[in-house]
Short mmCIF file of C-alpha atoms and ligand atoms in Angstrom, two decimals:
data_model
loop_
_atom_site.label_atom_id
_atom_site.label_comp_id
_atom_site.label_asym_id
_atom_site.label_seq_id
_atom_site.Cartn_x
_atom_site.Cartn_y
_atom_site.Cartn_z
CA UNK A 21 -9.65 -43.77 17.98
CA UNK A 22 -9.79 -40.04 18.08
CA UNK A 23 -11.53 -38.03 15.39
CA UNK A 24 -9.23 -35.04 14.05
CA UNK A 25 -10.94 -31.72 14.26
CA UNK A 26 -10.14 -31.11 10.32
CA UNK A 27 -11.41 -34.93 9.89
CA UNK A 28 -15.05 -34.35 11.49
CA UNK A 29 -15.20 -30.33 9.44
CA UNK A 30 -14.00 -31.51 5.96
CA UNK A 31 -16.97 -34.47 6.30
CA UNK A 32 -19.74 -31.72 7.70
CA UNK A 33 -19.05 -30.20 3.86
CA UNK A 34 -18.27 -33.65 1.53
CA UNK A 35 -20.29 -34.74 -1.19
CA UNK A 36 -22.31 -31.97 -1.54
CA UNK A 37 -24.38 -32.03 1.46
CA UNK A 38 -25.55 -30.12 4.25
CA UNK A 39 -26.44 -29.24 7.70
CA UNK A 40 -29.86 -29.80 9.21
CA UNK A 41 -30.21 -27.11 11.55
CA UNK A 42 -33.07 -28.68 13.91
CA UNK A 43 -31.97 -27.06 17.48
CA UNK A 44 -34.44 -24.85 17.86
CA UNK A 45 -34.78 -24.32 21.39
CA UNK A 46 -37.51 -24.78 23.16
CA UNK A 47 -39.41 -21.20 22.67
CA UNK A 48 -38.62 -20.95 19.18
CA UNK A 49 -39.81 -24.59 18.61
CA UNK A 50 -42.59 -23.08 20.51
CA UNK A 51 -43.25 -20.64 17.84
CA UNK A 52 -42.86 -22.80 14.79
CA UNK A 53 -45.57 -24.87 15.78
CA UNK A 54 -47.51 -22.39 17.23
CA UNK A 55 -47.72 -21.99 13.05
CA UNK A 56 -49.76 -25.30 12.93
CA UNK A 57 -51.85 -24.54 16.23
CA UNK A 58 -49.79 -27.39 18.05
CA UNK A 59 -48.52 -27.58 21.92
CA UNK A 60 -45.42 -27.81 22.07
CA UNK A 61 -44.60 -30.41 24.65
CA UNK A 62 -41.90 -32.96 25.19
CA UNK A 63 -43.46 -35.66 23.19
CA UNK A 64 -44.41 -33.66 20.45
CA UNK A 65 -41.11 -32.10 20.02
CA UNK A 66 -40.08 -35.93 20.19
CA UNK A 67 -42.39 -36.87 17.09
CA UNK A 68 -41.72 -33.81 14.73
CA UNK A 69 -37.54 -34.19 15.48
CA UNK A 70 -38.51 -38.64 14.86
CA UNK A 71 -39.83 -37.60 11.61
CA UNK A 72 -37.14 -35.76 10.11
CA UNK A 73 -34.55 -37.85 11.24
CA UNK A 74 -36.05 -40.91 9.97
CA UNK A 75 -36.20 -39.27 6.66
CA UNK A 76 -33.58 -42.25 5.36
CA UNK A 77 -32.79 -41.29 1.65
CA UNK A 78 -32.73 -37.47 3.17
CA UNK A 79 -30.42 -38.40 6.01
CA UNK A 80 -28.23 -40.78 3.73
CA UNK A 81 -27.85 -38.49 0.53
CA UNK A 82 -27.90 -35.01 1.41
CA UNK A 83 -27.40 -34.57 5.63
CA UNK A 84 -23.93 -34.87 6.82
CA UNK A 85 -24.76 -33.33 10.56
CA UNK A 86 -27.85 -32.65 12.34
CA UNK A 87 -27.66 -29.42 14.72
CA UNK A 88 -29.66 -30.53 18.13
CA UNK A 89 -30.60 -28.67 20.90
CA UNK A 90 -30.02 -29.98 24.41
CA UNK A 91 -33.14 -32.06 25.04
CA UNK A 92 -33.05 -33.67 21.60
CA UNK A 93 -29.13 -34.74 22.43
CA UNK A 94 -30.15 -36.94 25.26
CA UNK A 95 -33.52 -37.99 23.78
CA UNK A 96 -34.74 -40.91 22.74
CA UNK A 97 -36.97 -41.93 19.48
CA UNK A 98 -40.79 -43.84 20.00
CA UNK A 99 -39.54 -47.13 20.34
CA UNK A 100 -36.03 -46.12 22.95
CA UNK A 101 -33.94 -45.29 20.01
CA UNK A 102 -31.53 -42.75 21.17
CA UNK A 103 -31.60 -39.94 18.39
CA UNK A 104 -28.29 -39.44 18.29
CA UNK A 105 -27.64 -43.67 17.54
CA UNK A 106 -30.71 -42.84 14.61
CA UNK A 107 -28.80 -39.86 13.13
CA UNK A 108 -25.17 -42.23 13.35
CA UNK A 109 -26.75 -45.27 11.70
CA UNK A 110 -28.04 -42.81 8.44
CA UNK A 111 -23.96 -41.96 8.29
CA UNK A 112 -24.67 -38.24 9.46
CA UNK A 113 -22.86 -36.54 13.08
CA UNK A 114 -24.97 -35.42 15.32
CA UNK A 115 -23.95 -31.27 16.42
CA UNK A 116 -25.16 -29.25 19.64
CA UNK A 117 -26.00 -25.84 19.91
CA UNK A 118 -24.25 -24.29 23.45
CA UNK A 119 -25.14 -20.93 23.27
CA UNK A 120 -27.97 -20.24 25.86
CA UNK A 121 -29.50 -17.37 23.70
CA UNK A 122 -29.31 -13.61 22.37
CA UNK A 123 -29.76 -11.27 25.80
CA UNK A 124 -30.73 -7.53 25.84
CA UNK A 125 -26.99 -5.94 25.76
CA UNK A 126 -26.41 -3.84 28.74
CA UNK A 127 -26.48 -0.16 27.42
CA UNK A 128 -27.10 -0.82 23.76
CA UNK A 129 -30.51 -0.78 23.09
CA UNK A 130 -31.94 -2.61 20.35
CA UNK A 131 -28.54 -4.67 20.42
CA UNK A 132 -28.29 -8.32 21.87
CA UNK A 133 -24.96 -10.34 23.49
CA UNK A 134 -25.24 -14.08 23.44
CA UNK A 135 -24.49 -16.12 26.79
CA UNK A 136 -23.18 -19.08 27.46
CA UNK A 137 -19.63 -19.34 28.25
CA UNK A 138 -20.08 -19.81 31.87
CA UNK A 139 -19.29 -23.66 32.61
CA UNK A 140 -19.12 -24.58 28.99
CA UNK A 141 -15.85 -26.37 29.09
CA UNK A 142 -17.92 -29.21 31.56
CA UNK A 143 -21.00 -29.21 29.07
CA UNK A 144 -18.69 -29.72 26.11
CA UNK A 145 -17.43 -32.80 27.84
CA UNK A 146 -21.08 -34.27 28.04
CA UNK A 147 -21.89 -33.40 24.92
CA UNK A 148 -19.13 -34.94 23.72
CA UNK A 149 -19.61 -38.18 26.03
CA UNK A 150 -22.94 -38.18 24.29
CA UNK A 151 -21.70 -38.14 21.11
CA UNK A 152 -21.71 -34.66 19.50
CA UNK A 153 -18.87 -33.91 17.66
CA UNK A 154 -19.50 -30.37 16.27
CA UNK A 155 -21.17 -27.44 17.81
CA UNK A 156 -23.37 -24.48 17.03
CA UNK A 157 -22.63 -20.30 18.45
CA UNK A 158 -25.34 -18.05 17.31
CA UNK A 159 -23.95 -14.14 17.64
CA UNK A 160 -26.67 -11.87 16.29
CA UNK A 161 -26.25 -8.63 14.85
CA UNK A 162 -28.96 -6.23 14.37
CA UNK A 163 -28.61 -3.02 11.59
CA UNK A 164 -30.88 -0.17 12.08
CA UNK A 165 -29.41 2.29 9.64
CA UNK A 166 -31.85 4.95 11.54
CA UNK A 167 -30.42 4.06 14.87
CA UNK A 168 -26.58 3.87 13.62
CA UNK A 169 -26.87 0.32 14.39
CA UNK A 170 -24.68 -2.27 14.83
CA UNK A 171 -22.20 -0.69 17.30
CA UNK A 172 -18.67 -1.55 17.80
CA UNK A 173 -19.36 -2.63 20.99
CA UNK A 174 -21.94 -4.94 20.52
CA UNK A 175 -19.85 -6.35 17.47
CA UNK A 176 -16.72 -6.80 19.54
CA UNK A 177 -18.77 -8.69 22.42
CA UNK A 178 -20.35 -11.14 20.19
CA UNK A 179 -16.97 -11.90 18.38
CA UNK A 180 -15.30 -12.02 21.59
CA UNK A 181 -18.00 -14.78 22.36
CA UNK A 182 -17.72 -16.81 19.40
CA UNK A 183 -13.84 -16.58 19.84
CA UNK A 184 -13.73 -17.82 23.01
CA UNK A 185 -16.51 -20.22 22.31
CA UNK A 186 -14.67 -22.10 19.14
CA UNK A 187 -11.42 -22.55 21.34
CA UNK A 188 -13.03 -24.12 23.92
CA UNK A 189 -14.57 -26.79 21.73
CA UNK A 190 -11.52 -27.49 19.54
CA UNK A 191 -10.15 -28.01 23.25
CA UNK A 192 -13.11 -30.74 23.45
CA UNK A 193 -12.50 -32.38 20.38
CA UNK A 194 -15.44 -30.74 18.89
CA UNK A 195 -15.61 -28.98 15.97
CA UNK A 196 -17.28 -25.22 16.62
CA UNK A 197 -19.61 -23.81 14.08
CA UNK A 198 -18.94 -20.16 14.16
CA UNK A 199 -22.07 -18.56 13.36
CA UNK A 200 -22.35 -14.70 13.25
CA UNK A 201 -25.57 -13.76 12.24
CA UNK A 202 -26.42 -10.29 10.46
CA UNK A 203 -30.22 -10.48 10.77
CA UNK A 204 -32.23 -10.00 7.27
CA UNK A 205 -35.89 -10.36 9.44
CA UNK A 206 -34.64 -8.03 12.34
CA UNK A 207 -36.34 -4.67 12.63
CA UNK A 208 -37.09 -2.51 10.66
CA UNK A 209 -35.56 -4.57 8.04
CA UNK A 210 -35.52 -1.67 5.98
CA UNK A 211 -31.69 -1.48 4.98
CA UNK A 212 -30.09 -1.81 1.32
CA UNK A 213 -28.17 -4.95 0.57
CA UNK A 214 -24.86 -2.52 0.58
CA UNK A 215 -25.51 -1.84 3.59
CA UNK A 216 -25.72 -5.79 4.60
CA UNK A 217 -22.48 -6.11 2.31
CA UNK A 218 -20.60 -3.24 4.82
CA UNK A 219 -21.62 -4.50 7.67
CA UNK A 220 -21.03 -8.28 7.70
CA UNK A 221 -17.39 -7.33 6.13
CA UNK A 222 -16.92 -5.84 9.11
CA UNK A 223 -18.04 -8.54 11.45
CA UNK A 224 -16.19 -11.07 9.76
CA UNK A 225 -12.59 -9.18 9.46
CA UNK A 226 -13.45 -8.51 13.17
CA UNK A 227 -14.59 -12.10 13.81
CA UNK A 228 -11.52 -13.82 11.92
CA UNK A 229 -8.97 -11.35 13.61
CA UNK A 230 -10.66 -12.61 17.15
CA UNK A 231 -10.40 -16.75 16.36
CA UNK A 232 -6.75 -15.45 15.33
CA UNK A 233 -6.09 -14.57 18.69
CA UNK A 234 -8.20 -16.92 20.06
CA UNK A 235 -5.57 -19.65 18.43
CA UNK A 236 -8.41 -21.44 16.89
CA UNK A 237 -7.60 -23.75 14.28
CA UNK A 238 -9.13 -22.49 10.99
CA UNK A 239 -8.83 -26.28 9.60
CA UNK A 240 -10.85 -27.57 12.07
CA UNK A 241 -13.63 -25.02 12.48
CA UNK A 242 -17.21 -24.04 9.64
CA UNK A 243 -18.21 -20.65 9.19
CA UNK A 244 -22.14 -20.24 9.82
CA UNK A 245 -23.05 -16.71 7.67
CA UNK A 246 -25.58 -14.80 6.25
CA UNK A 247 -25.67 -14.26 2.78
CA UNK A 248 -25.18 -10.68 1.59
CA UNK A 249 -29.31 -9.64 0.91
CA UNK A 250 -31.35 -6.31 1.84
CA UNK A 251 -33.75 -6.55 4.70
CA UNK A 252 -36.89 -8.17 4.43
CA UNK A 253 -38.89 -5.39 3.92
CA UNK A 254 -36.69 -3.98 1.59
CA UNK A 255 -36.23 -7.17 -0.88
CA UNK A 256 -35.25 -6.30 -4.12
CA UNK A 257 -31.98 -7.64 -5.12
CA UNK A 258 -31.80 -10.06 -7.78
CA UNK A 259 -30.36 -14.40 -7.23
CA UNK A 260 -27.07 -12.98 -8.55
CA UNK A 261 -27.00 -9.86 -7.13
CA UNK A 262 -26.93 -11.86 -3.52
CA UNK A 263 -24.77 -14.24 -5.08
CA UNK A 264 -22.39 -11.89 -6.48
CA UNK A 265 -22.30 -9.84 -3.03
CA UNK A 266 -21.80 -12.63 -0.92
CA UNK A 267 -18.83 -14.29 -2.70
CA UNK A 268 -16.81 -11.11 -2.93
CA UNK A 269 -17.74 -10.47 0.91
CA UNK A 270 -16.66 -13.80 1.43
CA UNK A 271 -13.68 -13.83 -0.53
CA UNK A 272 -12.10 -10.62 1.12
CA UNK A 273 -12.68 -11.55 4.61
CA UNK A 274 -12.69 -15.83 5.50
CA UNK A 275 -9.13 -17.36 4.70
CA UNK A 276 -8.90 -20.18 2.54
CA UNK A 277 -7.81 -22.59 5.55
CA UNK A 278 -11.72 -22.73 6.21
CA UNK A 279 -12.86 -25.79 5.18
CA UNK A 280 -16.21 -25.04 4.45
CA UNK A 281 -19.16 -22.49 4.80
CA UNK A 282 -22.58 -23.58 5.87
CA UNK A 283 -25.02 -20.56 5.14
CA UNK A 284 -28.24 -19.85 7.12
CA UNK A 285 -31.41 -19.25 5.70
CA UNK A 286 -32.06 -16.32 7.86
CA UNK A 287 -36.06 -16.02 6.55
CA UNK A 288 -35.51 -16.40 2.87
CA UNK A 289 -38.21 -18.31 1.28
CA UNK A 290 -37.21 -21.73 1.08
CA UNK A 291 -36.76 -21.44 -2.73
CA UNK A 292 -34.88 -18.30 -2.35
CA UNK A 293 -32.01 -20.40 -0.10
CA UNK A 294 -31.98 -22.52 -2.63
CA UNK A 295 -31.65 -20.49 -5.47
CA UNK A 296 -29.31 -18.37 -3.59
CA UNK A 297 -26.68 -21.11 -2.90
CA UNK A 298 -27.07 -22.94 -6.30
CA UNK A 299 -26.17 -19.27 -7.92
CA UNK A 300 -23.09 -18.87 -6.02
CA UNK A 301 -21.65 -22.57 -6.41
CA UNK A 302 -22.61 -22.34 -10.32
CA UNK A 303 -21.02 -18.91 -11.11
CA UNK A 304 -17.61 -18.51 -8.93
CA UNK A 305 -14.39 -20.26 -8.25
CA UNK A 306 -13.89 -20.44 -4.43
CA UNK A 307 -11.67 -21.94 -2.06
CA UNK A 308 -13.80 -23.18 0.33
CA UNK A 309 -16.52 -25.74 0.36
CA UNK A 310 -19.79 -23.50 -0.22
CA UNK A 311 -23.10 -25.26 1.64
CA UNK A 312 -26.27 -25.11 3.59
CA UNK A 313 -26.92 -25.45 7.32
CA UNK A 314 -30.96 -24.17 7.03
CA UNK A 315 -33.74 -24.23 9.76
CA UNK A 316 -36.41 -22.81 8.13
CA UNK A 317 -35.60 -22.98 4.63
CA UNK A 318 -35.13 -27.05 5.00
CA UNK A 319 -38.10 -27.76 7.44
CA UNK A 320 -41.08 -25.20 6.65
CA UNK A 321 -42.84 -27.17 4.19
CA UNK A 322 -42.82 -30.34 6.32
CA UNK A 323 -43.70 -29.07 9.23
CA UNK A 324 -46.85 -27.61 7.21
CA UNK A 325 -47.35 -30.93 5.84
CA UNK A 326 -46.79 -32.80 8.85
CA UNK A 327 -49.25 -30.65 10.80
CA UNK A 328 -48.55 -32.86 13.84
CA UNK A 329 -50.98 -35.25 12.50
CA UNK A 330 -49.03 -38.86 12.47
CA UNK A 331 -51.35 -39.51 9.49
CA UNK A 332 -49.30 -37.07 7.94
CA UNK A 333 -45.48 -38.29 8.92
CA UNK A 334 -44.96 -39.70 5.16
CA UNK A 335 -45.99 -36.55 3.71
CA UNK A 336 -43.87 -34.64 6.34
CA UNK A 337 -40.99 -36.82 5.22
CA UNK A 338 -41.55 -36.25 1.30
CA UNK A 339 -41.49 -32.29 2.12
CA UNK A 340 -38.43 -32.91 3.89
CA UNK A 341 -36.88 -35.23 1.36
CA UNK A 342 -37.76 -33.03 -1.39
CA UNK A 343 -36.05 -29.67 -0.04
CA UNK A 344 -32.53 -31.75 1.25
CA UNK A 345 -32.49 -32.57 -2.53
CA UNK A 346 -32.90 -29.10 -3.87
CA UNK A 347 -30.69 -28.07 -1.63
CA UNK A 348 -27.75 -30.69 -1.89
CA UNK A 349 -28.43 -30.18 -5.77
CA UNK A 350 -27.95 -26.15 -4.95
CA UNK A 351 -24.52 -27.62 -3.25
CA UNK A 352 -23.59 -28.76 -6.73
CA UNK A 353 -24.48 -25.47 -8.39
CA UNK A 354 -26.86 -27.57 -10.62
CA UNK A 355 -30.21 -27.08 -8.93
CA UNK A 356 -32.89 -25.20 -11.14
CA UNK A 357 -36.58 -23.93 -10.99
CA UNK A 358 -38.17 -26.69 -13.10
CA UNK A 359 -37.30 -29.22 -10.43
CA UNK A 360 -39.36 -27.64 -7.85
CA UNK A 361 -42.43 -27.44 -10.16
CA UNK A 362 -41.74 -31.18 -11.64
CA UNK A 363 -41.84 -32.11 -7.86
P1 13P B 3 -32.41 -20.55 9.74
O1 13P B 3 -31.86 -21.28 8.54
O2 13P B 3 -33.88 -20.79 9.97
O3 13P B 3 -31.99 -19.11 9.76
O4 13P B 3 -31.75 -21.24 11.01
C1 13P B 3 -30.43 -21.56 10.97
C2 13P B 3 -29.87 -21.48 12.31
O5 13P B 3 -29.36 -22.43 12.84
C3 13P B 3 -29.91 -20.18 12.99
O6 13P B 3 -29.09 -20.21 14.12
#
């Protein structure tokens, strides 16, 4: 039987539940636990990943995909358990991110492109052969309001990218995540949410015209964004402020043939994700499935619990638990603060 692309999206947004972003590649893995003064090494990788995705009631309730990087696709649990059979059995698809990073743009300092077109149609086939069905593009996009920052240029090249990216997965059978990011934590982080608001309308009426002529199916495709919110050193704008931003944002630039939209967490707090989505689903008619596809915000507080101590796994796994819930509530638009402290 083959899987429809608009089959595999509409599930990656049902019932109220999200993505678990846990593809971290292998420096930035290297950096979270670098956090809890652990190596990173194969194994250990191995055991953190194990714990979350033996999270049952997490996995079952509130995770319909699981984002993997390479090494993680192919590996295999303690006991020979391929994690991609684990993540199938708890009813959730397993994803891949194919992107092979943000590089230094030629000639735009400050300003990244991200690789990974080269040979992808042959990866895509092994990835789907081992069982991925969606996929994960990261394009990054840096403001420096000092530095007249983002260009043209380096918004055009990352669309371009994603573009070409999305149709060559559809072409797979897989469905593409299509994830431009407008960095919060980027430096200096200084700039007004208006600013945020300008310049990820852009990138998205730029983006959407680019998967237009790319031919991708909009049906069969998520949209991975930021939420509209001033830089991190600059954070003042109020849970509906960002809320309020990001829907009309939203609303002017992603058609309604988009089945759903997965935010990042960017380097919110993980209550501020939270509180963030929850605001938006509670307050606005939309036509598309509104949802969350965190790193951070879902895994922070059981990585610190964890510690990479295997005493620690069940408290790992009640961190974990605890902020899928929050967050698939948030997905309802009926999350609220008392639940965190009550927890
Ligand atoms: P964060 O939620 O930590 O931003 O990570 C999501 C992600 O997949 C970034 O590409």
């Amino acid at each position: 039987m083959t899987e429809r692309l608009e089959d595999i999206a509409v599930k990656m947004v049902a019932d109220e539940k999200g993505l678990l972003a846990a593809d971290e590649s292998t420096s930035t893995i290297k950096k979270r636990f670098d956090t809890i003064n652990l190596e990173s090494t194969e194994t250990s990788r191995r055991d953190y990943r194990e714990m979350l995705f033996r999270t049952d009631a997490a996995m079952r309730n509130c995770i319909s995909g699981v984002i993997l990087y390479e090494e993680t696709l192919f590996q295999k649990a303690a006991d020979g358990t391929p994690f991609v059979d684990l993540i199938k059995a708890a009813g959730s698809l397993a994803g891949i991110k194919v992107d092979i990073g943000a590089k230094p743009m030629a000639g735009h300092p400050g300003e990244t492109v991200t690789e990974g077109l080269d040979g992808l149609r042959e990866r895509l086939a092994n990835y789907y052969k081992a069982g991925a069905r969606f996929a994960k593009w990261r394009g990054v996009i840096a403001i420096n309001t000092a530095e007249n920052l983002p260009t043209l240029s380096s918004v055009k090249a990352n669309s371009q990218a994603l573009a070409r990216y999305a149709a060559l997965c559809q072409e797979a059978g897989i469905v593409p995540i299509v994830e431009p990011e407008v960095l919060m934590d980027g430096k200096p982080g200084d700039h007004s949410i208006d600013v945020c608001a300008a310049v990820t309308e852009n990138v998205l009426r730029i983006v959407f015209n680019d998967l237009y002529d790319a031919r991708v199916k909009l049906e069969g495709m998520i949209l991975k964004p930021n939420m509209i919110i001033d830089g991190k050193n600059a954070r003042k704008a109020s849970i509906e402020e960002v809320a309020e931003k990001t829907v009309r944002v939203l609303k002017a630039t992603v058609p309604a043939a988009v089945p759903g939209i997965a935010f990042l967490s960017g380097g919110q707090s993980t209550e501020e994700a939270t509180a963030h989505l929850s605001a938006m689903v509670a307050g606005y008619d939309m036509p598309w499935k509104l949802t969350y596809s965190y790193g951070r915000a879902l895994q922070e507080t059981a990585l610190k619990a964890w510690a990479g101590r295997p005493e620690n796994v069940a408290a790992g796994q009640r961190a974990f638990q605890h902020r899928a819930e929050m967050n698939t509530l948030a997905a309802k638009g009926t999350w609220k603060r008392d639940l965190e402290k009550a927890a």
